[in-house]
Short mmCIF file of C-alpha atoms in Angstrom, two decimals:
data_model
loop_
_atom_site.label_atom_id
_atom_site.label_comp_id
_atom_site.label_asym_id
_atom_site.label_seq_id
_atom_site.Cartn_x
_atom_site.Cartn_y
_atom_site.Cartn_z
CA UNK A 1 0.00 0.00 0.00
CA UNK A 2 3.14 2.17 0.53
CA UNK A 3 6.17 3.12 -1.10
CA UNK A 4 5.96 4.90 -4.38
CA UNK A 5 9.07 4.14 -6.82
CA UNK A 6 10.39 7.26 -8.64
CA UNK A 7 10.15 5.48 -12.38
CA UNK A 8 10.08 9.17 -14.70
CA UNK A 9 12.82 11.04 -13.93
CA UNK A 10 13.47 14.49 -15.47
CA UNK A 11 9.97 15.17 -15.76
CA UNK A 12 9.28 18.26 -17.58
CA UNK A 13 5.75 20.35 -17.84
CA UNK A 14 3.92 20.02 -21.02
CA UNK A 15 2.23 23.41 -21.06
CA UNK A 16 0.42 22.77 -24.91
CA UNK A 17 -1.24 19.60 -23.40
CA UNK A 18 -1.60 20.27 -19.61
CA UNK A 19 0.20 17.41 -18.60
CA UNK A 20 3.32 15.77 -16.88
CA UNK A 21 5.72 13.70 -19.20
CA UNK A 22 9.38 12.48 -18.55
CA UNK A 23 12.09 14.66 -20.66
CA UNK A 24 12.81 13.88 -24.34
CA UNK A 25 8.67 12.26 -25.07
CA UNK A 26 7.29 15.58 -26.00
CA UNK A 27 6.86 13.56 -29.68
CA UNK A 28 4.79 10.88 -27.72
CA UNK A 29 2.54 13.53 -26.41
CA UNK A 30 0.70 13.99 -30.08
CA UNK A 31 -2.99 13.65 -29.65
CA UNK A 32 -2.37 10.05 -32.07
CA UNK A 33 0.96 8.43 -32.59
CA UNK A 34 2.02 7.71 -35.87
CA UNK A 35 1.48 4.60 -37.15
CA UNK A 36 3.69 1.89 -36.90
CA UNK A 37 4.90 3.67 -33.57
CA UNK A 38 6.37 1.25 -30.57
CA UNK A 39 3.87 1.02 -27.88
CA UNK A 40 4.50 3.24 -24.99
CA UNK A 41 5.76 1.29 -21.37
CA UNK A 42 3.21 3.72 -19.55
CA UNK A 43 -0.41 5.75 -20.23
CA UNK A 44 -0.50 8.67 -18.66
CA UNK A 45 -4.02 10.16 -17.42
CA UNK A 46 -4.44 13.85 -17.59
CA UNK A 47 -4.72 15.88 -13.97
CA UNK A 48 -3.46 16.52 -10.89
CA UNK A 49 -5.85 14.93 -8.73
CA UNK A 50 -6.68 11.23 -10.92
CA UNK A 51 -6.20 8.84 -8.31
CA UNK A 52 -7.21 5.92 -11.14
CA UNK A 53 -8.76 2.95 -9.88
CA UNK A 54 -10.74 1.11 -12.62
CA UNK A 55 -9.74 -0.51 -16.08
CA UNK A 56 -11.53 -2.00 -18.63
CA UNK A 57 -10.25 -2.88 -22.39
CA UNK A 58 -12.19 -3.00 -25.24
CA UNK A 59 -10.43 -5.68 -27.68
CA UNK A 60 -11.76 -5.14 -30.89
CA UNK A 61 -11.16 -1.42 -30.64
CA UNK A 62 -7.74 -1.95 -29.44
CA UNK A 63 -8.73 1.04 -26.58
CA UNK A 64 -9.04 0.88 -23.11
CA UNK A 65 -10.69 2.50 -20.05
CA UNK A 66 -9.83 3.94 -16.78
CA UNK A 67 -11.98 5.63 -14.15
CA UNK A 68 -10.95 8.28 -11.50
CA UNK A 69 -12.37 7.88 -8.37
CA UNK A 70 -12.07 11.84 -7.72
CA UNK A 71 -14.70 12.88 -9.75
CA UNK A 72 -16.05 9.95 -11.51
CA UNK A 73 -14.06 11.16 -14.68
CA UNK A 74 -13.33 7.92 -17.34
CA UNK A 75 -10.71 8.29 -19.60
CA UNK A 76 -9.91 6.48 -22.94
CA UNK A 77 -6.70 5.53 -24.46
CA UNK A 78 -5.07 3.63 -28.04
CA UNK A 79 -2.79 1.28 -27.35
CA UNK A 80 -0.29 2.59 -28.89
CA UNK A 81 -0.69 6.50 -27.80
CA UNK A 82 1.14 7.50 -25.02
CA UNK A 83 -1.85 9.86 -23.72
CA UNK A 84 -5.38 8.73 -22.92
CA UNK A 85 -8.27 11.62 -23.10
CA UNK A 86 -11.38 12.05 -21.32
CA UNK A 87 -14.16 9.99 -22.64
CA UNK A 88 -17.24 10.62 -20.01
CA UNK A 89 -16.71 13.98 -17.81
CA UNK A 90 -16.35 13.78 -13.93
CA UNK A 91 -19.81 14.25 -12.66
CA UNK A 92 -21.39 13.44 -15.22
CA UNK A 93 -24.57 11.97 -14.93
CA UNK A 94 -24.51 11.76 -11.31
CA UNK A 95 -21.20 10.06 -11.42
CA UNK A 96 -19.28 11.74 -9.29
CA UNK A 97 -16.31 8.66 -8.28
CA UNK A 98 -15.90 5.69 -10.31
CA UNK A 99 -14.07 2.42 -9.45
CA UNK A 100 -14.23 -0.82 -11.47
CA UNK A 101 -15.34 -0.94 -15.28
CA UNK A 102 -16.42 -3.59 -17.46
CA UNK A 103 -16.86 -3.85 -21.10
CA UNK A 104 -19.72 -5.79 -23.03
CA UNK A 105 -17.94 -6.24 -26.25
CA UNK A 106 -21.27 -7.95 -27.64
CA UNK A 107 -23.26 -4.87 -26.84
CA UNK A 108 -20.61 -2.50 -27.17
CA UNK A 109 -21.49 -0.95 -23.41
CA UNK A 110 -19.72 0.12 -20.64
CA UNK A 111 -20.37 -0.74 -17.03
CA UNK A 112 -19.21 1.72 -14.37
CA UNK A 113 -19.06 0.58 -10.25
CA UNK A 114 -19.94 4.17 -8.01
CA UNK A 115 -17.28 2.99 -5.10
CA UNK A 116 -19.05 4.91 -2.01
CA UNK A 117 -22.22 6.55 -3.67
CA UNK A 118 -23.65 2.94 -4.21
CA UNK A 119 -24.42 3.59 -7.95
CA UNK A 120 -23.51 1.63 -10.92
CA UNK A 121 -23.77 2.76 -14.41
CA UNK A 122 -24.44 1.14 -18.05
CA UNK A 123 -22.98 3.29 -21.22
CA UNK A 124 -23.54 2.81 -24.52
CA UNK A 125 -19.93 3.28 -25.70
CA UNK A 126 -20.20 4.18 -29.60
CA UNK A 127 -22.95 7.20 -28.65
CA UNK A 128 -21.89 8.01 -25.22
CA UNK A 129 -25.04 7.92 -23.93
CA UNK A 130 -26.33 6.52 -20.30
CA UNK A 131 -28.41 3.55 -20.97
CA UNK A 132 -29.32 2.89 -17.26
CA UNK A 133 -28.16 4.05 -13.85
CA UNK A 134 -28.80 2.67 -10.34
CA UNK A 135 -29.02 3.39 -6.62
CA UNK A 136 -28.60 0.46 -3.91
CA UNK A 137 -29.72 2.79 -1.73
CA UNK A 138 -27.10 2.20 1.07
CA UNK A 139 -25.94 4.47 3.44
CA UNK A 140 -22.60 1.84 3.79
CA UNK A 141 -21.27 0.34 1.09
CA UNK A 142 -18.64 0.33 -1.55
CA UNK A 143 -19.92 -1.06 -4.98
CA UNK A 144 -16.38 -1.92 -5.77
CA UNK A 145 -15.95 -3.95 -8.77
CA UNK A 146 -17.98 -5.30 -12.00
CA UNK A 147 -17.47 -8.11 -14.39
CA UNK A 148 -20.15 -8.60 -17.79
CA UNK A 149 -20.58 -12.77 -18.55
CA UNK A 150 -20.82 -13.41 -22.22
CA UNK A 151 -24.23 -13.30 -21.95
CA UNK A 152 -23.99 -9.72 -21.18
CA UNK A 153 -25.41 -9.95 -17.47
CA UNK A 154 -22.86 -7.45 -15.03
CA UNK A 155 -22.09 -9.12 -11.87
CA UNK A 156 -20.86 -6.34 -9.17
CA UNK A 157 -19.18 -6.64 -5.27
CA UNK A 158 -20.12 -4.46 -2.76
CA UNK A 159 -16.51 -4.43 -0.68
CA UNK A 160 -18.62 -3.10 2.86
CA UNK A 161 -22.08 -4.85 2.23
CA UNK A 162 -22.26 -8.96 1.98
CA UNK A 163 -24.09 -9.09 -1.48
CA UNK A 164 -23.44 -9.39 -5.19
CA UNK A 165 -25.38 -7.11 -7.93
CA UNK A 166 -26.72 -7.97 -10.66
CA UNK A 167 -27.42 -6.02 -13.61
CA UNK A 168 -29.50 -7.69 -16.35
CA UNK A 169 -32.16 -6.80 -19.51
CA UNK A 170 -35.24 -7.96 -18.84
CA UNK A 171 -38.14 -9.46 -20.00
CA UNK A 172 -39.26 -5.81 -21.02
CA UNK A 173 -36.08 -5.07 -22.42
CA UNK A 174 -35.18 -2.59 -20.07
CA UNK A 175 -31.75 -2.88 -17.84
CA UNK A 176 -33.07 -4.21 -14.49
CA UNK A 177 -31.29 -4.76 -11.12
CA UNK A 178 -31.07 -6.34 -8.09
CA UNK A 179 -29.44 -7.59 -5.19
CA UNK A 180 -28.26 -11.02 -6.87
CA UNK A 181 -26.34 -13.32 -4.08
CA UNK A 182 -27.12 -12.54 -0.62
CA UNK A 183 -23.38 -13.51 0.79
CA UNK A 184 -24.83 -13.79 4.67
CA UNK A 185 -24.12 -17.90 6.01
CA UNK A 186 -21.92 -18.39 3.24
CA UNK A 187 -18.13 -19.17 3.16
CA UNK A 188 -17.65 -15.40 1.78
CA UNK A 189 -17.78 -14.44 5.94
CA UNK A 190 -17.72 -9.95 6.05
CA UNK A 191 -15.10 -8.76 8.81
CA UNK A 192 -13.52 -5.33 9.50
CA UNK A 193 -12.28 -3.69 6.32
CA UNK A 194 -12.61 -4.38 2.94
CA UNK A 195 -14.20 -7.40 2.03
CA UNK A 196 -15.22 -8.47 -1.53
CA UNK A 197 -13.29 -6.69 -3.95
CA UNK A 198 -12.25 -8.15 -7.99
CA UNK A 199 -14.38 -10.30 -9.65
CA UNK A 200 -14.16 -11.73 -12.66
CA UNK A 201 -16.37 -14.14 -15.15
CA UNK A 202 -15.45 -17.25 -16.60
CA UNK A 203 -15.66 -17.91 -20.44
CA UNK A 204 -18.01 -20.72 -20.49
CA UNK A 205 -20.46 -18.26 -18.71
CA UNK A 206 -20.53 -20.84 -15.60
CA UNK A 207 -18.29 -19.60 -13.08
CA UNK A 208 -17.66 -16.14 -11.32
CA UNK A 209 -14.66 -15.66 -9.51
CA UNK A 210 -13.86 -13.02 -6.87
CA UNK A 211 -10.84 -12.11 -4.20
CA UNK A 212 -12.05 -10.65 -0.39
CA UNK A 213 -8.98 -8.91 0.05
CA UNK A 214 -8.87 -8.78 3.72
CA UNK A 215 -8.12 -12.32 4.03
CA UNK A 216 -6.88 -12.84 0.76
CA UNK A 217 -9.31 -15.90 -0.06
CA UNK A 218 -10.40 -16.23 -3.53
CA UNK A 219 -13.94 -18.20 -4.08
CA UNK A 220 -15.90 -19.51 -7.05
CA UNK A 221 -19.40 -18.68 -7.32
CA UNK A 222 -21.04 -20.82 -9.52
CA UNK A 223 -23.81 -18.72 -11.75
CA UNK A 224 -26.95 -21.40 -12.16
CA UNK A 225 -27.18 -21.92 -8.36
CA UNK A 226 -24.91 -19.16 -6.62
CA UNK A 227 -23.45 -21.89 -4.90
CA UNK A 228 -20.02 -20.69 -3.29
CA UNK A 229 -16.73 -22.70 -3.09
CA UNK A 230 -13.53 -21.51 -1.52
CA UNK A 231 -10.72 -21.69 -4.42
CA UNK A 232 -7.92 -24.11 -2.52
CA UNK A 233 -4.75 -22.55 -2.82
CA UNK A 234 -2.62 -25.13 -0.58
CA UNK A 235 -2.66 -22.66 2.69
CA UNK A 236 -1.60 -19.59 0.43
CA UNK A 237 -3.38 -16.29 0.43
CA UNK A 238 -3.46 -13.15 -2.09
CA UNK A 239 -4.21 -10.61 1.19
CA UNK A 240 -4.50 -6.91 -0.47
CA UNK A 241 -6.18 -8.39 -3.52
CA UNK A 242 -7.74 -6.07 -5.36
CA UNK A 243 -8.45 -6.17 -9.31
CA UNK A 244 -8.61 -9.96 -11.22
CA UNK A 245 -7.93 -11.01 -14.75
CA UNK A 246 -8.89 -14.43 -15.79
CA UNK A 247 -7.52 -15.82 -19.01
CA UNK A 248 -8.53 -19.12 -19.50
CA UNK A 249 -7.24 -21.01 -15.96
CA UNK A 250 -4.61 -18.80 -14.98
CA UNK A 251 -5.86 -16.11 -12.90
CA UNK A 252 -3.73 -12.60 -11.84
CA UNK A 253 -4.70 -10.85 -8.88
CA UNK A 254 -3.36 -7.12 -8.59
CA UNK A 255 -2.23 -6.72 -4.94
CA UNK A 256 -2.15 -3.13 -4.21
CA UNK A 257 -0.16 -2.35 -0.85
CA UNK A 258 2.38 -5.09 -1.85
CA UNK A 259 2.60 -3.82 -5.27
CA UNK A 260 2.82 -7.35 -7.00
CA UNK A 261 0.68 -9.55 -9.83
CA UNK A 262 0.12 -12.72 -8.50
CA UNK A 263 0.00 -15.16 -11.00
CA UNK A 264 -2.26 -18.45 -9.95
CA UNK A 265 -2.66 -21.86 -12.33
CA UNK A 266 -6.29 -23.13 -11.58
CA UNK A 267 -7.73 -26.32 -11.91
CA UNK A 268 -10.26 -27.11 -14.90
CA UNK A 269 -13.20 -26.54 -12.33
CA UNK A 270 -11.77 -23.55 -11.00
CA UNK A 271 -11.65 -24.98 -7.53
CA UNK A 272 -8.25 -24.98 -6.71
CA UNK A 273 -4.94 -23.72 -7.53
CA UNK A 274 -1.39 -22.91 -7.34
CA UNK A 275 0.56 -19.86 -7.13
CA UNK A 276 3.42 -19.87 -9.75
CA UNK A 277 4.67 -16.67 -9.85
CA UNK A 278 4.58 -12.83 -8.23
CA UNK A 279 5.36 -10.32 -10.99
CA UNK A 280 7.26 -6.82 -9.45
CA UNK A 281 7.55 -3.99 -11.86
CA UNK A 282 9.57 -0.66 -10.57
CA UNK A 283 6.54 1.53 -12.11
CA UNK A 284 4.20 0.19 -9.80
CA UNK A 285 2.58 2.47 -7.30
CA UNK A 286 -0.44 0.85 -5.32
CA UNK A 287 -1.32 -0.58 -8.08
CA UNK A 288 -4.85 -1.62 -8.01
CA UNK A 289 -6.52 -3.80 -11.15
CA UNK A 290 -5.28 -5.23 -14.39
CA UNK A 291 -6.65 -5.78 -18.17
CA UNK A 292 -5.33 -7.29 -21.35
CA UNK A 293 -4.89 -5.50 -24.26
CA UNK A 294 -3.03 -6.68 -27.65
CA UNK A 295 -0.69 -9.14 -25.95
CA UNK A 296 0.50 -6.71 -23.22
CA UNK A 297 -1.28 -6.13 -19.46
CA UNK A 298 -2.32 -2.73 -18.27
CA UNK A 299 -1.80 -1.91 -14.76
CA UNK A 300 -3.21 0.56 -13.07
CA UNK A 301 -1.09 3.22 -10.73
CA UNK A 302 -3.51 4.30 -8.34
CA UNK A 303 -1.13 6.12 -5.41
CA UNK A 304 -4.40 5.65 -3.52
CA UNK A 305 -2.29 5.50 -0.59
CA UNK A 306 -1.39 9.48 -1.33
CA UNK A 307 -4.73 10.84 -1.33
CA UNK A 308 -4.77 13.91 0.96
CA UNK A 309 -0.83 14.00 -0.08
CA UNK A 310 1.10 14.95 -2.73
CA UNK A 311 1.34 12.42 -5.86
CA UNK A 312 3.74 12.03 -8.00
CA UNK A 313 2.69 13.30 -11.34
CA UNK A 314 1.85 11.79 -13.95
CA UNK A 315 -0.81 9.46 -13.05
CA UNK A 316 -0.01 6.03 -15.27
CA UNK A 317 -0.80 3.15 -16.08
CA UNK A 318 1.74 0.52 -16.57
CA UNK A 319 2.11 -1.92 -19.72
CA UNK A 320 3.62 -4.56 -19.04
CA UNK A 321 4.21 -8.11 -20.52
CA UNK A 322 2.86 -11.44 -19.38
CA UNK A 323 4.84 -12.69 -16.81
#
């Protein structure tokens, strides 16, 4: 959760775009790089005051997206441009923080977790425009992180409340949701802290899978009967687990104060697994969720530990390769 590592050295004030950038990258700054252009390390994120949480790629656009939880603000970058731009204003829509984000590539949507207003939000991504927004009406909670199952159906964790969302189209073919997976007598047991935090969706559709990161347990959650199984990691835990990415059985989990990707090899039922590797990157700061994108992951530098401090500028997020 601590310890920022000074990765951009020389940094040097971009007055034409109003950002940060290390010395000698002012060509990297154009608002598209030219084609056939390396892809950057890093992403920066435009402000002072980001504090990224969120990301969410978009495959067959070769984009991604990251959300501020400041002031809701979601940016959009090209995988091969060093800066992202804002796609959906801060406080837009009522959205004033944003944590995790989904994509539906089917659909072409958007799905946007509210952190501490309770709120979660559907976007139709080629328009812009808010499909569907809702309320759990909680005074405590943390609606912290969303997955979409290839049916399209977003499954969200509440990190302070024992439940899983569900956000659906109905029968009227309007966006419905509820209060999916009451999580109260289950093995998913709520303590002090955060609780439920990534989740994830398996690509059969069968399977969701989701870290409580303050005992670093991981559990499957199995769709068609919300049954709940404890993933068996051989007395190993992932404590400070925060974002997930599952690709095919091998599972990363983003630990944020300890600044590592864990990388774990599941079983073909998802029930078990073993650790085989932790992935360190000197760019890392808090880092707290992960996404593919064109063969590289994207790793989000949070410095959520800093809030109410000074960060260090610019706000990034990491590309990296498999480990």
């Amino acid at each position: 959760m601590f310890g920022w590592k000074t990765f951009l050295p020389g940094l040097v004030l971009v007055l034409a775009l109003g950002v940060y950038a290390p010395a000698g990258t002012e060509t990297a700054l154009a608002a598209r790089a030219p084609l056939g252009s390396p892809r950057p390390s890093y992403y920066i994120l435009p402000g002072e005051a980001v504090f990224p949480e969120g990301i969410a790629a978009q495959q067959s656009a070769g984009v991604f997206y990251v959300s501020s939880t400041t002031d809701g603000t979601i940016f959009r970058g090209y995988f091969k441009d060093q800066v992202t731009s804002v796609f959906l204003p801060g406080g837009e829509d009522g959205r004033t923080t944003a944590t995790g984000l989904a994509v539906d590539e089917k659909n072409d949507r958007l799905f946007i977790a509210g952190g501490a207003s309770g709120k979660l939000f559907v976007y139709d991504i080629a328009s812009k425009t808010l499909l569907a927004a809702f309320d759990n009406g909680a005074t405590t909670t943390f609606v912290n992180d969303v997955t979409v199952t290839r049916d399209g159906d977003a499954f969200a964790t509440d990190s302070f409340r024992p439940v899983i969302y569900r956000v659906f189209v109905g029968v009227n073919g309007q966006f419905q949701f509820e209060e999916w997976l009451d999580l109260t007598g289950t093995p998913i047991e709520y303590q002090p802290g955060f609780n439920l935090n990534g989740i994830v969706a398996s690509n059969d559709g069968k399977y969701l899978v989701v870290v409580q990161s303050n005992t670093g347990e991981l559990f499957r959650i199995t769709i068609a009967t919300g049954e709940i199984t404890k993933i068996d990691l051989g007395g190993e835990t992932v404590t400070a687990g925060d974002g997930l990415l599952l690709k095919g059985r091998t599972l990363y989990v983003v630990r944020n104060q300890f600044e590592e990707i864990v990388e774990v090899r599941l079983t073909g039922d998802l029930s078990s697994g073993t650790i085989v590797s932790r992935t360190s990157d000197p760019s890392f700061a808090f880092p707290t969720t992960i996404a593919q994108l064109s063969g590289r992951l994207l790793v989000v530098n949070s410095q959520l530990n800093k809030q109410g401090q000074t960060p260090d500028l610019p706000f990034t997020v990491s590309s990296i390769k498999y480990p």
